[in-house]
RNA sequence: GUGGGCGUAGCUCAAGGGCAGAGCACUGGACUGUGGCUCCAGUGGUUGCGGGUUCGAGCCCCGUCGCCCACCCCA
């Protein structure tokens, strides 16, 4: 093989593309009902918007970004996620002057230089939504409900909604200290990764998969026991709303977020039908980020859907037929071929998918092709039909055949 | 970045150190202008790449590249 796509970067072909389009179309329809409007964001941005927002010490920033200097020496990064560009856009265009809330969605590729594995690629697609300007938990409940409706709308079953609150900059430091205190005495028993997490991001220890670490962290303080009264109230209200809407959820006090900008509500949708990378969507609040980007104090919340993972799940149960032509036109001889070409154009003008035979071949091979591409009808046009102004039609699904005058073709097909 | 598994025809996979094969797909024929089913034939390979051991390597050894899975991290 002389050339192939880069590691972790893949082509998306039919028939997969039909599943992608179904997800995108459904999302469009559902977002419209919730007043989320599309924005199109650049794929490359100034590097610092990601460093500032995602966090300097995260793996994404430290080793996973596609960063390069442009011709003028400016540091450019291919977006590893969508929230930072969305916030940059919101602030840059002073969208906070428009009536609040402002609700947006976007979709497109993200880039992270990681080792590929199941459900993880270097170029991967997300649909993201962001809602700016509402701190009340009714907004949290709304977007979680919207996400559920979307997943239901595309026919995704057996997913778990996990939610948590990770507090705000008022209460999280207290919780962090409580955690550090708890782990301090037995730190040397934890795995090397956790010892590193202790320094870098102790909340992540709660997330460790090593058996020994899971045992050791039994009895660790829970973030939900350390929330300040405002965060507590916000979280309780969200849970109440979810119950009102009968949205099934699991409280997971060990659910943490990898990106630094999150506050309060954190949630994740997972599936057991994927590999280790089982999150199909995730999101949360980021009430401080707009300010950090130089905008006014503006609460916000959003989530992102991992397209490849959704498509993987949908493929398991996909039963829809692939799109197929209505008519294949088989012809014999040059004159018939030209007549067939004209008929194809006429039928297309009426909205039908028609495949001509592009030159000549034996009738047998033309019909074989009609069968292979799953056409519903085959038309046969030869000298006899030309003279009579008719075509032979053949319904390939029902194995029926007959003759029809060219001017009456449409009534046959509808 | 770390660990494990796997690289043979377009696809799925065989081949005990001894002639590189099958099924599917593709093209044609049986059937002169009628698809699917069946039968027959044909096209298609530097066995990922490079080196080594051997009379002889798809197979054993070393290196390298690629893919997959897991860790880290994350949608």
Tab-separated table of C-alpha atoms (C1' of nucleotides) in Angstrom:
chain	number	residue	atom	x	y	z
A	1	UNK	CA	0.000	0.000	0.000
A	2	UNK	CA	1.628	3.186	-1.106
A	3	UNK	CA	-0.444	5.709	0.808
A	4	UNK	CA	-2.760	5.386	3.750
A	5	UNK	CA	-4.471	7.815	6.076
A	6	UNK	CA	-2.455	8.927	9.082
A	7	UNK	CA	-2.473	6.911	12.277
A	8	UNK	CA	-5.702	7.357	14.168
A	9	UNK	CA	-7.308	9.261	11.311
A	10	UNK	CA	-9.952	7.500	9.302
A	11	UNK	CA	-12.151	7.876	6.265
A	12	UNK	CA	-15.882	7.589	6.789
A	13	UNK	CA	-17.546	5.747	3.936
A	14	UNK	CA	-20.967	4.512	2.990
A	15	UNK	CA	-22.694	2.617	4.508
A	16	UNK	CA	-21.454	4.160	7.782
A	17	UNK	CA	-22.138	7.639	6.515
A	18	UNK	CA	-25.873	6.967	6.558
A	19	UNK	CA	-25.686	6.382	10.283
A	20	UNK	CA	-23.706	9.587	10.748
A	21	UNK	CA	-26.304	11.522	8.810
A	22	UNK	CA	-29.112	10.045	10.849
A	23	UNK	CA	-27.444	11.221	14.061
A	24	UNK	CA	-26.757	14.667	12.631
A	25	UNK	CA	-30.251	15.060	11.255
A	26	UNK	CA	-31.882	13.973	14.501
A	27	UNK	CA	-29.677	16.336	16.486
A	28	UNK	CA	-30.640	19.225	14.237
A	29	UNK	CA	-34.316	18.506	14.715
A	30	UNK	CA	-34.131	18.184	18.479
A	31	UNK	CA	-31.840	21.152	19.063
A	32	UNK	CA	-34.225	23.330	17.062
A	33	UNK	CA	-37.032	22.566	19.476
A	34	UNK	CA	-34.881	23.624	22.403
A	35	UNK	CA	-33.731	26.826	20.717
A	36	UNK	CA	-30.125	25.783	20.241
A	37	UNK	CA	-28.747	27.421	17.104
A	38	UNK	CA	-25.786	26.277	15.091
A	39	UNK	CA	-22.481	28.097	15.131
A	40	UNK	CA	-19.547	27.125	12.942
A	41	UNK	CA	-16.255	27.436	14.697
A	42	UNK	CA	-12.739	27.377	13.290
A	43	UNK	CA	-10.710	24.207	13.424
A	44	UNK	CA	-7.524	26.027	14.328
A	45	UNK	CA	-7.171	28.588	17.070
A	46	UNK	CA	-4.500	30.450	18.910
A	47	UNK	CA	-2.791	27.938	21.213
A	48	UNK	CA	-3.258	29.919	24.428
A	49	UNK	CA	-7.061	29.664	24.441
A	50	UNK	CA	-6.690	25.947	25.083
A	51	UNK	CA	-3.897	26.270	27.608
A	52	UNK	CA	-5.883	28.843	29.589
A	53	UNK	CA	-9.124	26.900	29.606
A	54	UNK	CA	-8.294	23.211	29.628
A	55	UNK	CA	-5.497	23.610	32.145
A	56	UNK	CA	-1.758	23.721	31.796
A	57	UNK	CA	-1.088	20.460	33.566
A	58	UNK	CA	-3.645	18.316	31.774
A	59	UNK	CA	-2.425	15.638	29.393
A	60	UNK	CA	-4.352	17.251	26.565
A	61	UNK	CA	-2.303	20.407	26.808
A	62	UNK	CA	0.943	18.823	27.891
A	63	UNK	CA	1.283	16.200	25.202
A	64	UNK	CA	-1.777	15.711	23.014
A	65	UNK	CA	-2.259	18.921	21.078
A	66	UNK	CA	-1.471	19.360	17.418
A	67	UNK	CA	0.424	22.598	17.870
A	68	UNK	CA	2.596	24.280	15.265
A	69	UNK	CA	3.889	27.722	14.349
A	70	UNK	CA	2.255	29.457	11.397
A	71	UNK	CA	4.321	31.302	8.820
A	72	UNK	CA	4.504	34.390	11.023
A	73	UNK	CA	5.652	32.364	14.008
A	74	UNK	CA	2.352	32.457	15.922
A	75	UNK	CA	1.527	29.302	17.857
A	76	UNK	CA	-1.504	27.614	16.329
A	77	UNK	CA	-3.392	24.598	17.672
A	78	UNK	CA	-5.887	22.308	16.014
A	79	UNK	CA	-8.797	22.282	18.437
A	80	UNK	CA	-8.733	19.333	20.870
A	81	UNK	CA	-12.255	20.203	22.053
A	82	UNK	CA	-15.047	22.636	21.301
A	83	UNK	CA	-15.896	24.529	24.461
A	84	UNK	CA	-12.884	26.851	24.472
A	85	UNK	CA	-13.488	28.026	20.866
A	86	UNK	CA	-17.193	28.455	21.648
A	87	UNK	CA	-16.420	30.634	24.661
A	88	UNK	CA	-13.851	32.610	22.687
A	89	UNK	CA	-16.514	33.183	20.039
A	90	UNK	CA	-19.131	34.180	22.626
A	91	UNK	CA	-16.850	36.746	24.184
A	92	UNK	CA	-15.291	38.019	20.957
A	93	UNK	CA	-18.680	38.837	19.418
A	94	UNK	CA	-20.111	40.256	22.661
A	95	UNK	CA	-22.950	37.763	22.521
A	96	UNK	CA	-23.577	38.434	26.226
A	97	UNK	CA	-25.335	41.617	25.056
A	98	UNK	CA	-27.996	39.499	23.379
A	99	UNK	CA	-30.939	38.236	25.436
A	100	UNK	CA	-29.904	35.532	27.835
A	101	UNK	CA	-29.660	32.603	27.544
A	102	UNK	CA	-27.735	32.156	24.330
A	103	UNK	CA	-27.857	28.520	23.279
A	104	UNK	CA	-25.580	27.063	20.613
A	105	UNK	CA	-24.508	23.819	19.050
A	106	UNK	CA	-21.661	22.964	16.710
A	107	UNK	CA	-20.188	19.859	15.206
A	108	UNK	CA	-16.990	18.846	13.554
A	109	UNK	CA	-13.629	17.216	14.015
A	110	UNK	CA	-11.407	17.549	17.066
A	111	UNK	CA	-7.767	16.545	17.206
A	112	UNK	CA	-5.705	14.895	19.903
A	113	UNK	CA	-2.359	13.229	19.433
A	114	UNK	CA	-3.079	10.020	21.353
A	115	UNK	CA	-2.450	6.321	20.868
A	116	UNK	CA	-5.558	5.095	19.068
A	117	UNK	CA	-7.688	2.357	20.568
A	118	UNK	CA	-11.308	1.246	20.442
A	119	UNK	CA	-13.467	4.367	20.324
A	120	UNK	CA	-10.482	6.706	20.294
A	121	UNK	CA	-8.948	8.416	17.315
A	122	UNK	CA	-6.621	11.287	16.649
A	123	UNK	CA	-9.230	13.009	14.543
A	124	UNK	CA	-12.624	12.436	16.082
A	125	UNK	CA	-15.982	14.112	15.684
A	126	UNK	CA	-18.086	15.744	18.319
A	127	UNK	CA	-21.465	17.408	18.396
A	128	UNK	CA	-21.304	19.952	21.189
A	129	UNK	CA	-23.863	22.235	22.783
A	130	UNK	CA	-23.253	25.226	25.028
A	131	UNK	CA	-25.791	27.351	26.906
A	132	UNK	CA	-24.630	30.712	28.243
A	133	UNK	CA	-26.143	32.974	30.865
A	134	UNK	CA	-28.217	30.794	33.171
A	135	UNK	CA	-26.966	29.584	36.535
A	136	UNK	CA	-30.246	28.025	37.619
A	137	UNK	CA	-30.257	24.230	37.552
A	138	UNK	CA	-33.327	24.195	35.319
A	139	UNK	CA	-30.834	24.775	32.517
A	140	UNK	CA	-28.793	21.759	33.655
A	141	UNK	CA	-31.954	19.692	33.647
A	142	UNK	CA	-32.973	21.003	30.248
A	143	UNK	CA	-29.801	20.060	28.452
A	144	UNK	CA	-29.629	16.668	30.137
A	145	UNK	CA	-33.196	16.059	29.041
A	146	UNK	CA	-32.352	17.261	25.549
A	147	UNK	CA	-29.420	14.861	25.435
A	148	UNK	CA	-31.626	12.018	26.514
A	149	UNK	CA	-34.180	12.856	23.857
A	150	UNK	CA	-31.465	12.915	21.255
A	151	UNK	CA	-30.086	9.528	22.258
A	152	UNK	CA	-33.590	8.122	22.341
A	153	UNK	CA	-34.394	9.734	19.009
A	154	UNK	CA	-31.567	7.943	17.269
A	155	UNK	CA	-32.629	4.680	18.853
A	156	UNK	CA	-29.798	4.268	21.319
A	157	UNK	CA	-30.682	1.949	24.155
A	158	UNK	CA	-28.980	0.745	27.290
A	159	UNK	CA	-27.039	3.835	28.219
A	160	UNK	CA	-26.449	5.094	31.750
A	161	UNK	CA	-26.685	8.705	32.838
A	162	UNK	CA	-24.262	9.418	35.650
A	163	UNK	CA	-24.267	12.735	37.419
A	164	UNK	CA	-22.322	14.443	40.132
A	165	UNK	CA	-21.476	17.884	41.426
A	166	UNK	CA	-17.834	18.784	41.774
A	167	UNK	CA	-18.483	22.045	43.600
A	168	UNK	CA	-17.236	25.530	42.875
A	169	UNK	CA	-14.077	27.438	43.681
A	170	UNK	CA	-15.563	28.193	47.083
A	171	UNK	CA	-16.077	24.619	48.257
A	172	UNK	CA	-13.784	22.522	46.081
A	173	UNK	CA	-10.549	23.591	47.810
A	174	UNK	CA	-11.993	22.376	51.123
A	175	UNK	CA	-12.892	19.081	49.590
A	176	UNK	CA	-9.508	18.792	47.982
A	177	UNK	CA	-7.848	19.257	51.362
A	178	UNK	CA	-10.116	16.682	52.952
A	179	UNK	CA	-9.118	14.229	50.224
A	180	UNK	CA	-5.422	14.957	50.597
A	181	UNK	CA	-5.698	14.409	54.334
A	182	UNK	CA	-7.453	11.120	53.828
A	183	UNK	CA	-4.895	9.802	51.357
A	184	UNK	CA	-1.781	11.178	53.003
A	185	UNK	CA	-1.181	8.411	55.546
A	186	UNK	CA	-1.557	5.521	53.076
A	187	UNK	CA	-0.224	7.189	49.959
A	188	UNK	CA	2.680	4.754	49.509
A	189	UNK	CA	0.215	1.860	49.125
A	190	UNK	CA	-1.403	3.406	46.075
A	191	UNK	CA	-0.301	2.734	42.506
A	192	UNK	CA	2.362	5.010	41.002
A	193	UNK	CA	-0.275	6.723	38.867
A	194	UNK	CA	-2.304	7.612	41.925
A	195	UNK	CA	0.753	8.941	43.710
A	196	UNK	CA	1.254	11.205	40.765
A	197	UNK	CA	-2.439	12.158	40.812
A	198	UNK	CA	-2.077	13.056	44.491
A	199	UNK	CA	0.201	15.891	43.487
A	200	UNK	CA	-1.487	16.853	40.241
A	201	UNK	CA	-5.224	16.231	40.536
A	202	UNK	CA	-6.223	14.277	43.640
A	203	UNK	CA	-9.855	14.004	42.530
A	204	UNK	CA	-8.684	11.638	39.820
A	205	UNK	CA	-7.659	9.063	42.440
A	206	UNK	CA	-11.381	8.415	42.831
A	207	UNK	CA	-11.382	7.332	39.218
A	208	UNK	CA	-8.509	4.810	39.362
A	209	UNK	CA	-9.238	1.313	38.054
A	210	UNK	CA	-6.554	-0.542	40.014
A	211	UNK	CA	-8.173	-3.015	42.422
A	212	UNK	CA	-5.888	-2.114	45.314
A	213	UNK	CA	-6.585	1.612	44.904
A	214	UNK	CA	-10.321	0.994	44.835
A	215	UNK	CA	-10.032	-0.814	48.191
A	216	UNK	CA	-7.789	1.834	49.664
A	217	UNK	CA	-10.116	4.659	48.815
A	218	UNK	CA	-13.081	3.086	50.632
A	219	UNK	CA	-14.347	5.637	53.108
A	220	UNK	CA	-12.762	8.572	51.342
A	221	UNK	CA	-14.673	11.817	51.787
A	222	UNK	CA	-17.318	12.409	49.152
A	223	UNK	CA	-17.464	15.596	47.166
A	224	UNK	CA	-21.203	15.705	47.643
A	225	UNK	CA	-20.691	15.893	51.420
A	226	UNK	CA	-18.459	18.926	51.040
A	227	UNK	CA	-20.541	21.157	48.809
A	228	UNK	CA	-21.193	24.699	49.954
A	229	UNK	CA	-24.829	25.556	50.548
A	230	UNK	CA	-25.262	27.172	47.125
A	231	UNK	CA	-23.771	24.168	45.292
A	232	UNK	CA	-25.760	21.790	47.472
A	233	UNK	CA	-28.982	23.612	46.669
A	234	UNK	CA	-28.141	23.709	42.968
A	235	UNK	CA	-27.431	19.989	42.902
A	236	UNK	CA	-30.549	19.060	44.906
A	237	UNK	CA	-32.692	21.134	42.615
A	238	UNK	CA	-31.182	19.424	39.546
A	239	UNK	CA	-31.885	15.998	40.981
A	240	UNK	CA	-35.432	17.066	41.780
A	241	UNK	CA	-35.905	18.242	38.191
A	242	UNK	CA	-34.566	15.006	36.760
A	243	UNK	CA	-36.972	13.085	38.916
A	244	UNK	CA	-39.829	15.317	37.782
A	245	UNK	CA	-38.921	14.545	34.179
A	246	UNK	CA	-38.538	10.844	35.002
A	247	UNK	CA	-35.044	10.786	33.627
A	248	UNK	CA	-33.220	7.741	34.966
A	249	UNK	CA	-29.829	8.626	36.394
A	250	UNK	CA	-27.145	7.293	38.704
A	251	UNK	CA	-25.436	9.446	41.284
A	252	UNK	CA	-21.725	8.854	40.970
A	253	UNK	CA	-19.705	10.780	43.556
A	254	UNK	CA	-16.523	9.477	41.920
A	255	UNK	CA	-17.318	11.114	38.604
A	256	UNK	CA	-14.701	13.771	37.976
A	257	UNK	CA	-13.830	15.895	34.994
A	258	UNK	CA	-10.551	16.006	33.202
A	259	UNK	CA	-10.691	19.597	32.118
A	260	UNK	CA	-9.962	22.328	34.625
A	261	UNK	CA	-12.811	24.629	33.713
A	262	UNK	CA	-15.676	22.560	35.066
A	263	UNK	CA	-17.723	23.611	38.119
A	264	UNK	CA	-20.734	22.129	39.878
A	265	UNK	CA	-22.716	19.782	37.626
A	266	UNK	CA	-20.759	17.056	35.869
A	267	UNK	CA	-22.429	14.288	33.920
A	268	UNK	CA	-21.544	11.464	31.634
A	269	UNK	CA	-23.461	9.032	29.467
A	270	UNK	CA	-21.815	5.631	29.228
A	271	UNK	CA	-22.499	2.341	27.522
A	272	UNK	CA	-21.339	-1.132	28.469
A	273	UNK	CA	-21.281	-2.106	24.802
A	274	UNK	CA	-18.096	-0.167	24.101
A	275	UNK	CA	-14.562	-0.997	25.160
A	276	UNK	CA	-12.633	0.888	27.777
A	277	UNK	CA	-13.644	4.175	26.160
A	278	UNK	CA	-17.247	3.897	27.145
A	279	UNK	CA	-18.377	7.516	27.458
A	280	UNK	CA	-20.637	8.443	24.558
A	281	UNK	CA	-21.336	11.944	25.804
A	282	UNK	CA	-20.172	14.063	28.692
A	283	UNK	CA	-20.473	17.574	29.934
A	284	UNK	CA	-20.904	19.926	32.801
A	285	UNK	CA	-20.995	23.481	34.081
A	286	UNK	CA	-18.220	25.972	33.589
A	287	UNK	CA	-19.404	29.076	35.395
A	288	UNK	CA	-16.028	30.833	35.474
A	289	UNK	CA	-14.768	30.329	31.957
A	290	UNK	CA	-16.432	33.285	30.217
A	291	UNK	CA	-14.921	35.615	32.793
A	292	UNK	CA	-11.534	34.065	32.295
A	293	UNK	CA	-11.824	34.822	28.611
A	294	UNK	CA	-12.421	38.469	29.404
A	295	UNK	CA	-16.207	38.487	29.277
A	296	UNK	CA	-18.641	39.429	32.026
A	297	UNK	CA	-19.435	36.969	34.799
A	298	UNK	CA	-21.534	34.455	32.831
A	299	UNK	CA	-22.546	30.994	33.978
A	300	UNK	CA	-22.598	28.315	31.306
A	301	UNK	CA	-23.104	24.613	30.756
A	302	UNK	CA	-22.597	22.266	27.858
A	303	UNK	CA	-21.871	18.772	26.696
A	304	UNK	CA	-20.224	16.975	23.815
A	305	UNK	CA	-21.207	13.781	22.067
A	306	UNK	CA	-18.543	11.408	20.728
A	307	UNK	CA	-19.775	10.647	17.226
A	308	UNK	CA	-17.646	7.595	16.511
A	309	UNK	CA	-18.777	5.950	19.718
A	310	UNK	CA	-22.439	6.684	19.017
A	311	UNK	CA	-22.077	5.283	15.516
A	312	UNK	CA	-20.358	2.165	16.851
A	313	UNK	CA	-23.319	1.515	19.131
A	314	UNK	CA	-25.897	2.263	16.464
A	315	UNK	CA	-24.241	-0.127	14.040
A	316	UNK	CA	-24.932	-3.036	16.374
A	317	UNK	CA	-28.668	-2.697	15.940
A	318	UNK	CA	-28.868	-0.938	12.587
A	319	UNK	CA	-31.619	-2.405	10.432
A	320	UNK	CA	-32.406	0.387	8.007
A	321	UNK	CA	-31.834	-0.469	4.364
A	322	UNK	CA	-29.067	1.347	2.630
A	323	UNK	CA	-30.381	3.861	0.105
A	324	UNK	CA	-30.866	2.324	-3.333
A	325	UNK	CA	-31.820	3.608	-6.770
A	326	UNK	CA	-35.421	3.517	-7.929
A	327	UNK	CA	-34.532	2.702	-11.512
A	328	UNK	CA	-31.619	1.258	-13.438
A	329	UNK	CA	-31.769	1.839	-17.182
A	330	UNK	CA	-30.357	-0.958	-19.307
A	331	UNK	CA	-30.013	-0.267	-23.006
A	332	UNK	CA	-28.885	-1.989	-26.173
A	333	UNK	CA	-27.288	0.044	-28.904
A	334	UNK	CA	-26.185	3.629	-29.106
A	335	UNK	CA	-29.571	5.173	-29.946
A	336	UNK	CA	-31.263	3.377	-27.093
A	337	UNK	CA	-28.503	4.420	-24.771
A	338	UNK	CA	-29.055	8.072	-25.653
A	339	UNK	CA	-32.824	7.690	-25.177
A	340	UNK	CA	-32.224	6.031	-21.821
A	341	UNK	CA	-29.932	8.836	-20.768
A	342	UNK	CA	-32.719	11.319	-21.532
A	343	UNK	CA	-35.264	9.298	-19.591
A	344	UNK	CA	-32.886	9.218	-16.641
A	345	UNK	CA	-32.676	13.005	-16.622
A	346	UNK	CA	-36.484	13.364	-16.858
A	347	UNK	CA	-37.046	11.037	-13.925
A	348	UNK	CA	-34.398	12.752	-11.838
A	349	UNK	CA	-36.207	16.026	-12.449
A	350	UNK	CA	-39.196	14.345	-10.806
A	351	UNK	CA	-37.100	13.522	-7.779
A	352	UNK	CA	-36.206	9.894	-8.417
A	353	UNK	CA	-32.799	8.264	-8.080
A	354	UNK	CA	-31.966	6.834	-11.482
A	355	UNK	CA	-28.811	5.051	-12.621
A	356	UNK	CA	-28.003	4.907	-16.328
A	357	UNK	CA	-25.651	2.293	-17.751
A	358	UNK	CA	-22.882	4.639	-18.874
A	359	UNK	CA	-22.167	3.269	-22.314
A	360	UNK	CA	-22.585	-0.323	-23.339
A	361	UNK	CA	-22.417	-3.798	-21.877
A	362	UNK	CA	-24.292	-7.014	-22.401
A	363	UNK	CA	-27.875	-6.904	-21.215
A	364	UNK	CA	-27.061	-9.684	-18.825
A	365	UNK	CA	-24.307	-7.775	-17.103
A	366	UNK	CA	-26.428	-4.620	-17.023
A	367	UNK	CA	-29.224	-6.447	-15.234
A	368	UNK	CA	-26.747	-8.069	-12.928
A	369	UNK	CA	-25.517	-4.638	-11.998
A	370	UNK	CA	-29.108	-3.424	-11.469
A	371	UNK	CA	-29.557	-6.287	-9.056
A	372	UNK	CA	-26.297	-5.683	-7.260
A	373	UNK	CA	-26.973	-2.021	-6.623
A	374	UNK	CA	-30.397	-3.003	-5.325
A	375	UNK	CA	-32.429	-0.995	-7.838
A	376	UNK	CA	-36.159	-1.447	-7.511
A	377	UNK	CA	-36.847	-1.278	-11.244
A	378	UNK	CA	-34.829	-2.022	-14.339
A	379	UNK	CA	-35.851	-0.512	-17.646
A	380	UNK	CA	-34.800	-2.229	-20.831
A	381	UNK	CA	-34.578	-0.227	-24.019
A	382	UNK	CA	-33.534	-1.759	-27.341
A	383	UNK	CA	-34.400	-1.288	-30.991
A	384	UNK	CA	-37.927	-2.703	-30.638
A	385	UNK	CA	-38.766	-0.431	-27.738
A	386	UNK	CA	-37.303	2.595	-29.502
A	387	UNK	CA	-39.535	2.020	-32.525
A	388	UNK	CA	-42.629	1.529	-30.363
A	389	UNK	CA	-41.868	4.448	-28.039
A	390	UNK	CA	-41.996	2.084	-25.095
A	391	UNK	CA	-39.714	0.592	-22.470
A	392	UNK	CA	-39.679	-2.866	-20.992
A	393	UNK	CA	-39.896	-2.553	-17.235
A	394	UNK	CA	-38.910	-5.112	-14.715
A	395	UNK	CA	-39.635	-4.948	-11.005
A	396	UNK	CA	-36.552	-6.610	-9.580
A	397	UNK	CA	-38.018	-7.031	-6.117
A	398	UNK	CA	-41.213	-8.686	-7.298
A	399	UNK	CA	-39.880	-10.370	-10.453
A	400	UNK	CA	-42.599	-8.828	-12.584
A	401	UNK	CA	-42.141	-7.530	-16.090
A	402	UNK	CA	-44.155	-5.525	-18.601
A	403	UNK	CA	-44.203	-2.792	-21.190
A	404	UNK	CA	-45.045	0.844	-20.752
A	405	UNK	CA	-45.176	3.825	-23.083
A	406	UNK	CA	-42.422	6.295	-22.376
A	407	UNK	CA	-44.848	9.076	-21.615
A	408	UNK	CA	-46.551	6.935	-18.944
A	409	UNK	CA	-43.438	5.895	-17.067
A	410	UNK	CA	-44.093	8.087	-14.075
A	411	UNK	CA	-47.444	6.485	-13.305
A	412	UNK	CA	-45.733	3.104	-13.236
A	413	UNK	CA	-43.251	4.317	-10.647
A	414	UNK	CA	-45.575	6.151	-8.290
B	1	G	C1'	4.849	7.588	26.566
B	2	U	C1'	4.080	2.011	28.538
B	3	G	C1'	2.351	-3.172	27.857
B	4	G	C1'	0.130	-7.228	24.974
B	5	G	C1'	-1.861	-9.421	20.315
B	6	C	C1'	-1.802	-9.646	15.009
B	7	G	C1'	0.242	-8.669	9.713
B	8	U	C1'	-0.776	-14.271	3.511
B	9	A	C1'	-5.477	-12.257	-2.940
B	10	G	C1'	-10.241	-6.580	-2.828
B	11	C	C1'	-12.655	-9.156	1.961
B	12	U	C1'	-12.673	-13.469	5.642
B	13	C	C1'	-9.077	-16.909	6.494
B	14	A	C1'	-5.986	-21.943	5.442
B	15	A	C1'	-0.964	-23.941	4.427
B	16	G	C1'	3.193	-30.045	10.051
B	17	G	C1'	10.669	-25.841	7.605
B	18	G	C1'	9.515	-28.750	1.327
B	19	C	C1'	4.936	-26.622	-5.533
B	20	A	C1'	1.284	-20.198	-1.852
B	21	G	C1'	-4.430	-22.222	-1.393
B	22	A	C1'	-10.011	-22.016	-0.267
B	23	G	C1'	-14.608	-19.373	0.342
B	24	C	C1'	-16.730	-14.736	-0.802
B	25	A	C1'	-16.268	-10.665	-4.308
B	26	C	C1'	-15.030	-9.275	-9.453
B	27	U	C1'	-15.105	-10.524	-15.106
B	28	G	C1'	-16.858	-13.887	-18.716
B	29	G	C1'	-19.520	-18.347	-20.287
B	30	A	C1'	-23.521	-22.211	-19.936
B	31	C	C1'	-28.332	-18.591	-21.510
B	32	U	C1'	-27.219	-14.325	-29.353
B	33	G	C1'	-32.341	-9.166	-25.771
B	34	U	C1'	-33.426	-10.645	-19.289
B	35	G	C1'	-30.884	-10.076	-12.652
B	36	G	C1'	-30.998	-13.351	-8.220
B	37	C	C1'	-30.153	-19.725	-7.821
B	38	U	C1'	-26.790	-23.450	-9.955
B	39	C	C1'	-22.500	-25.180	-12.739
B	40	C	C1'	-17.838	-23.984	-15.457
B	41	A	C1'	-13.725	-20.875	-16.487
B	42	G	C1'	-10.778	-16.558	-15.772
B	43	U	C1'	-8.505	-12.085	-13.327
B	44	G	C1'	-6.113	-11.272	-8.878
B	45	G	C1'	0.267	-12.417	-4.420
B	46	U	C1'	7.425	-9.428	-4.278
B	47	U	C1'	3.165	-13.819	2.232
B	48	G	C1'	3.979	-5.512	5.394
B	49	C	C1'	9.372	-4.202	4.771
B	50	G	C1'	14.796	-5.289	5.706
B	51	G	C1'	18.326	-8.612	7.379
B	52	G	C1'	19.823	-13.518	9.516
B	53	U	C1'	19.719	-19.136	10.260
B	54	U	C1'	18.976	-23.235	6.601
B	55	C	C1'	20.158	-27.333	0.886
B	56	G	C1'	15.332	-24.910	1.361
B	57	A	C1'	11.611	-19.727	5.253
B	58	G	C1'	4.654	-17.514	4.825
B	59	C	C1'	6.424	-20.627	9.065
B	60	C	C1'	12.407	-20.102	13.092
B	61	C	C1'	15.619	-15.587	14.892
B	62	C	C1'	16.682	-10.102	14.910
B	63	G	C1'	15.210	-5.338	13.433
B	64	U	C1'	11.607	-2.097	11.457
B	65	C	C1'	6.813	-0.294	9.899
B	66	G	C1'	1.577	-0.806	10.208
B	67	C	C1'	-3.033	-2.267	12.493
B	68	C	C1'	-5.789	-3.812	16.872
B	69	C	C1'	-6.556	-3.930	22.237
B	70	A	C1'	-5.368	-2.184	27.072
B	71	C	C1'	-2.772	1.475	30.462
B	72	C	C1'	-2.030	6.802	30.982
B	73	C	C1'	-5.534	10.471	29.632
B	74	C	C1'	-10.167	11.496	27.657
B	75	A	C1'	-15.876	12.408	24.010
